[in-house]
Coordinates of C-alpha atoms in Angstrom, one line a residue:
X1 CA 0.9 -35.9 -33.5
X2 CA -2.3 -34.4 -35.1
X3 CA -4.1 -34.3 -31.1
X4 CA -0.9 -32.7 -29.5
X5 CA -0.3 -30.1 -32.3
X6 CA -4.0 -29.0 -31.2
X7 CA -3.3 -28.9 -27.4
X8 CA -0.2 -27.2 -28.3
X9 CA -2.0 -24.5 -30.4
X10 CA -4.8 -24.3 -28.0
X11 CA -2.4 -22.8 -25.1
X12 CA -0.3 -20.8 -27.6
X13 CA -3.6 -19.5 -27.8
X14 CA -4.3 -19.3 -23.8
X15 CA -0.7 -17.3 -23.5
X16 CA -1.6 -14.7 -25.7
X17 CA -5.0 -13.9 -24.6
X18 CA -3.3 -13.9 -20.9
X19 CA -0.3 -11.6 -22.4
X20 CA -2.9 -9.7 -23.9
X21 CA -5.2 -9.1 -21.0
X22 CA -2.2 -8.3 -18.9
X23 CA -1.2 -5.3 -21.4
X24 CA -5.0 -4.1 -20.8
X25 CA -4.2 0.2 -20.7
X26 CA -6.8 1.7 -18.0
X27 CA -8.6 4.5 -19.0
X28 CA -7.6 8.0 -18.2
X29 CA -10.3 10.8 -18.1
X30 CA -11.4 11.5 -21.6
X31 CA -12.2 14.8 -20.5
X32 CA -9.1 15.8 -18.7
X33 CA -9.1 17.5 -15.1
X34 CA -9.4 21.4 -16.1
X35 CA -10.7 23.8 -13.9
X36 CA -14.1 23.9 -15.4
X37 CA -14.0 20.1 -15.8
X38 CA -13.8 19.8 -11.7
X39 CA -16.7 22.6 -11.7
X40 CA -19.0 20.3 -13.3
X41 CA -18.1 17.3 -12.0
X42 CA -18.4 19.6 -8.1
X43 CA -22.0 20.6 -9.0
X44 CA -23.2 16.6 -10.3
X45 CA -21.0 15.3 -7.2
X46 CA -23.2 17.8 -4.8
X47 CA -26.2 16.9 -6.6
X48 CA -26.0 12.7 -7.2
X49 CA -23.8 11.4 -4.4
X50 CA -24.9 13.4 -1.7
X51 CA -27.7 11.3 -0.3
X52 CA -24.2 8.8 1.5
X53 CA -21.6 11.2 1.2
X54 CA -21.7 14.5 2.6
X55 CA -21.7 17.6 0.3
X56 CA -18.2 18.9 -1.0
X57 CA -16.8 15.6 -0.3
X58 CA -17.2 15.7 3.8
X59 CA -18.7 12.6 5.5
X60 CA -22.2 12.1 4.5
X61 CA -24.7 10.0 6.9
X62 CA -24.1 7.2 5.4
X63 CA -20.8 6.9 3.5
X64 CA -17.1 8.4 4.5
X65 CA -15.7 11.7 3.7
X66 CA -13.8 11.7 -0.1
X67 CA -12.4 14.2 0.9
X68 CA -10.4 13.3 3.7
X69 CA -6.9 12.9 4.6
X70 CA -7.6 9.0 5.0
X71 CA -6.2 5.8 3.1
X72 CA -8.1 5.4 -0.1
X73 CA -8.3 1.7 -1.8
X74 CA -9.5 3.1 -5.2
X75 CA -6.8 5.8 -6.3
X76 CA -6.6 5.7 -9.9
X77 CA -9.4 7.4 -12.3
X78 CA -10.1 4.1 -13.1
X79 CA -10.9 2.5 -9.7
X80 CA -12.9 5.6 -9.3
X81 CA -14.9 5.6 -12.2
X82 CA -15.4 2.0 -11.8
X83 CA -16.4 2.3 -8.3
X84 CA -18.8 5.0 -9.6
X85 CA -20.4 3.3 -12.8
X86 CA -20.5 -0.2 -11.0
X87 CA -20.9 0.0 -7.3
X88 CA -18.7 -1.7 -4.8
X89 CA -19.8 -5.3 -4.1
X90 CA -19.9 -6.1 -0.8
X91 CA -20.9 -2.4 0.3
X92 CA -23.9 0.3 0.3
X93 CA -22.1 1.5 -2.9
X94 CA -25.0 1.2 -5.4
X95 CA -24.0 1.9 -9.0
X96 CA -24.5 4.8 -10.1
X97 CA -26.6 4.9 -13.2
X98 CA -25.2 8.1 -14.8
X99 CA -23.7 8.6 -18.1
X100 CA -20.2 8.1 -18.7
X101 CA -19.3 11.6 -19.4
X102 CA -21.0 12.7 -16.1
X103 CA -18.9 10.3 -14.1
X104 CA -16.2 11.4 -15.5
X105 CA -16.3 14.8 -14.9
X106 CA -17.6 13.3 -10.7
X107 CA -14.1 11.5 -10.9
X108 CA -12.4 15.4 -11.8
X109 CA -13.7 16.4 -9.1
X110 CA -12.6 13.7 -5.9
X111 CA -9.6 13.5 -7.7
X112 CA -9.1 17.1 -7.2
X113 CA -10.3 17.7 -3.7
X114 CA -7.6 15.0 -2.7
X115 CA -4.9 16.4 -4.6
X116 CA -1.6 17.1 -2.9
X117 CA 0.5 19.3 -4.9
X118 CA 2.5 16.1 -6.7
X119 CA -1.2 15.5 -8.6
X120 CA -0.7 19.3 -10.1
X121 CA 1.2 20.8 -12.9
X122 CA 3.2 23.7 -11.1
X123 CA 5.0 25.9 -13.9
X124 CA 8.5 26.7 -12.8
X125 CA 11.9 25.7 -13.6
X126 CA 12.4 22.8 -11.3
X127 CA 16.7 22.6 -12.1
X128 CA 16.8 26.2 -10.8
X129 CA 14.6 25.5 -8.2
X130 CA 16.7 23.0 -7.1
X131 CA 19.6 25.3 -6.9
X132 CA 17.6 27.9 -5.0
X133 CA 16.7 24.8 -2.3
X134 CA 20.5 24.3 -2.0
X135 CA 21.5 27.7 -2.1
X136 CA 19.6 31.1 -1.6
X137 CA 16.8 29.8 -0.2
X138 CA 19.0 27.8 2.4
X139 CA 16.6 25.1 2.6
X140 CA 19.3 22.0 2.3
X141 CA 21.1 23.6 5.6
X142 CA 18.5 22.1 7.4
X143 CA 16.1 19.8 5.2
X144 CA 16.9 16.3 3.8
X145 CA 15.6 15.2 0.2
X146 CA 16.3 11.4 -0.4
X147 CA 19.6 11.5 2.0
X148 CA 21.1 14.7 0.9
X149 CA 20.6 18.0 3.5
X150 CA 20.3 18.9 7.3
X151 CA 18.7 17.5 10.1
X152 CA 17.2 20.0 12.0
X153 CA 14.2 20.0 9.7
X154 CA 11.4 17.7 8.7
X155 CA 12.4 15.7 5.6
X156 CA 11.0 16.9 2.5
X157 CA 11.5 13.7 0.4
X158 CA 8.1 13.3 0.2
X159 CA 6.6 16.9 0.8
X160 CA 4.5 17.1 -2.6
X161 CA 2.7 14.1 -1.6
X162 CA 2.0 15.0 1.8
X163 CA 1.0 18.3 1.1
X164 CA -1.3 20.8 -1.0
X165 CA 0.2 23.6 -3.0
X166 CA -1.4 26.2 -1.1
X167 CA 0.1 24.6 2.2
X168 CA 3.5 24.4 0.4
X169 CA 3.4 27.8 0.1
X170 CA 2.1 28.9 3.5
X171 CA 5.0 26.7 5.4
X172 CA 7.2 29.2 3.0
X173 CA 5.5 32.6 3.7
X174 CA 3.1 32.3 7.0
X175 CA 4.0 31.8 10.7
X176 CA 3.1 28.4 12.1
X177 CA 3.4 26.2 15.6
X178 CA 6.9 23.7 15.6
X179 CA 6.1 19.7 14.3
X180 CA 6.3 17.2 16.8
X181 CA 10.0 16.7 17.5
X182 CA 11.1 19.9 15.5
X183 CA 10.1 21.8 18.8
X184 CA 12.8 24.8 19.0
X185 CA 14.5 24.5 22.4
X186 CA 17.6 26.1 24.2
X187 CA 18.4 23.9 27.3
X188 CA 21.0 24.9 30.1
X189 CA 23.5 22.2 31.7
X190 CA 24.2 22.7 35.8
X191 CA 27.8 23.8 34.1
X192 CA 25.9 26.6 32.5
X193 CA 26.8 25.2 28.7
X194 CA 23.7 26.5 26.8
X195 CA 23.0 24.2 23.5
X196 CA 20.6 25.2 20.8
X197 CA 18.4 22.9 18.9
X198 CA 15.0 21.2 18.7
X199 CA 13.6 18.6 21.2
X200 CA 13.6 15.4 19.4
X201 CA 12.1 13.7 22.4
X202 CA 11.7 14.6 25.7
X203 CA 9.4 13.6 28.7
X204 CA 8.8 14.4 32.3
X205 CA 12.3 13.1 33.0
X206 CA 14.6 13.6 29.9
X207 CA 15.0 14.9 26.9
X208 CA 16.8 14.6 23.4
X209 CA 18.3 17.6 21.8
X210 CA 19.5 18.0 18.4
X211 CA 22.0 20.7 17.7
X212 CA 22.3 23.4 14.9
X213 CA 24.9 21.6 14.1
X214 CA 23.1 18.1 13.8
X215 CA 24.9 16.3 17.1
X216 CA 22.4 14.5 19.0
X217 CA 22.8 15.6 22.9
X218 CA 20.4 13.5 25.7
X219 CA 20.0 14.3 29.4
X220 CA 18.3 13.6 32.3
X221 CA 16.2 16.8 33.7
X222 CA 18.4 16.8 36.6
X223 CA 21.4 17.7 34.5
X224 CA 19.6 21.0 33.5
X225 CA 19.2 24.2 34.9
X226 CA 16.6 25.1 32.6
X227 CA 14.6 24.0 29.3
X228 CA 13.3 27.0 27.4
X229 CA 11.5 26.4 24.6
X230 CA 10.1 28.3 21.4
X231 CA 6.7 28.9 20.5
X232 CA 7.7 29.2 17.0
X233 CA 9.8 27.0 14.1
X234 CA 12.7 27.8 13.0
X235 CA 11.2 27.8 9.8
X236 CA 11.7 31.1 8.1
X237 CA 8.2 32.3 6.9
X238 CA 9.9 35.4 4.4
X239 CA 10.7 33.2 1.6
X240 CA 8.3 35.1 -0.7
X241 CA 10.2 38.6 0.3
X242 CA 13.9 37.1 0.2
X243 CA 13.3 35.5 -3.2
X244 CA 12.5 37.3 -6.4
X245 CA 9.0 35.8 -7.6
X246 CA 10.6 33.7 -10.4
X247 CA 12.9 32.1 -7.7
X248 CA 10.1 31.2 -5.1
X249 CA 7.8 29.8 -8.3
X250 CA 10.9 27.4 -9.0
X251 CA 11.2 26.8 -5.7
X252 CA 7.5 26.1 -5.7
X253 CA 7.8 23.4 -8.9
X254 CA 10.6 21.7 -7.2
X255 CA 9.2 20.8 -4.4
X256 CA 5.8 19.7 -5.7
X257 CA 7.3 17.1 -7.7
X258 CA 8.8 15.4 -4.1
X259 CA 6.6 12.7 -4.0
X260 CA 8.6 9.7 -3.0
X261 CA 6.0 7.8 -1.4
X262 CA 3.0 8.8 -3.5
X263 CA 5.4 6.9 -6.5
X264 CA 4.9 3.8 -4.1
X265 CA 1.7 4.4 -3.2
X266 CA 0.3 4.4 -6.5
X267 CA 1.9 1.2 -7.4
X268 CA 0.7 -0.3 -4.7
X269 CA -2.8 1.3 -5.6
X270 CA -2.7 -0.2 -9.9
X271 CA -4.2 -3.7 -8.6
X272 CA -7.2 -1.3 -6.9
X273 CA -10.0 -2.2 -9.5
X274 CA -12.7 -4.5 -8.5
X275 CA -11.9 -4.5 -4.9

């Protein structure tokens, strides 16, 4: 009895250790990710890592761009710093020999030169911004959010994620060329019925209209009489003019928080350490 209260003890033991290790919290950045914080940590990226990577996080001679729009393995401060401090085994990625607080403030840094406008803090009222999307603004005639809104426009589910602030704002406020398959077009039938929409798809031999009012028309190019297309979106680019500047700073906050599959993403991105 003696001998199997002792094995029993010993993985009573085991399980909490494992419980325990499995709780483990990884580190944030001590030193937070301020403006003056990223400074430093620019000026010590520029000056240590620059011998592989390329100066202001472009592609060095021998090591990639960090920052790129590419698929990162290490995400989290944590993978970062650890990448930083220890190396990556299996790669050129040496460690790096620097003090803690100097890594940290390196970490600051890429974390902010790949920042979409999900990693920042926006100020705003996101609940009015919300009603300005759906309202004023006019945005939910035409974009979708998680299966609510229009068609006719890229869905924005995921816009803070994809996206930087600054180009937030510019889709809102500057001119720009149509998306692939957002294309403005007004096509004419042989009956002469004229429809209105943007080219989902089309090649030498058809194409795919969607309607203002979200109906999906296809035809052949020998049912047309003519395919006139737009060199512009029908993205309106006045938002800043047609909303007071509280409004388009809500409306600013509320979509920087759409980040649907930066949530997933980063989940998927927890286990990174080590790899």
């Amino acid at each position: 009895m003696g001998r199997d209260r002792s094995i029993l003890l010993v993985f009573w033991v085991l399980g909490l250790c494992l419980a325990s290790a499995a709780q483990v919290v990884k580190p944030k950045n001590p030193l937070g990710n301020g403006l003056e914080v990223v400074a430093e940590g620019h000026t010590l990226y520029n000056k240590t890592c620059t011998a592989c990577h390329g100066r202001d996080g472009t592609q060095g001679d021998r090591a990639p761009a960090l920052g790129a729009a590419r698929r990162y393995f290490r995400l989290s401060e944590a993978a970062i710093f650890d990448a930083i401090k220890n190396g990556i085994p299996g790669t050129a990625m040496p460690a790096s020999g620097l003090q803690d607080t100097e890594i940290w403030r390196i970490v600051a840094y890429i974390r902010n030169i790949r920042s979409t406008a999900s990693d920042n803090d926006v100020p705003g009222d996101i609940q009015n911004g919300t009603r300005i999307y759906q309202g004023k603004g006019g945005c939910a005639s035409c974009h979708m959010i998680r299966g609510q809104g229009g068609l006719i426009g890229p869905d924005l589910s995921s816009v803070g994620a994809q996206l930087t602030l600054d180009q937030i704002k510019a889709s809102l406020t500057q001119s720009a060329p149509p998306q692939a398959g957002f294309v403005p077009v007004r096509v004419t039938t042989l009956k002469g019925e004229v429809i209105k929409g943007v080219a989902k798809n089309e090649d030498a031999f058809s194409i795919a209209v969607l309607d203002m009012q979200g109906k999906l028309h296809l035809f052949t190019k020998e049912e047309l009489r003519n395919v006139a297309h737009e060199p512009e979106s029908l993205m309106p680019r006045n938002l800043d003019k047609t909303l007071t500047p509280a409004e388009f700073q809500d409306l600013i906050a509320m979509l920087s928080r759409q980040a649907r599959t930066k949530v997933r993403r980063e989940q998927q991105g927890e286990n990174e350490v080590g790899r």
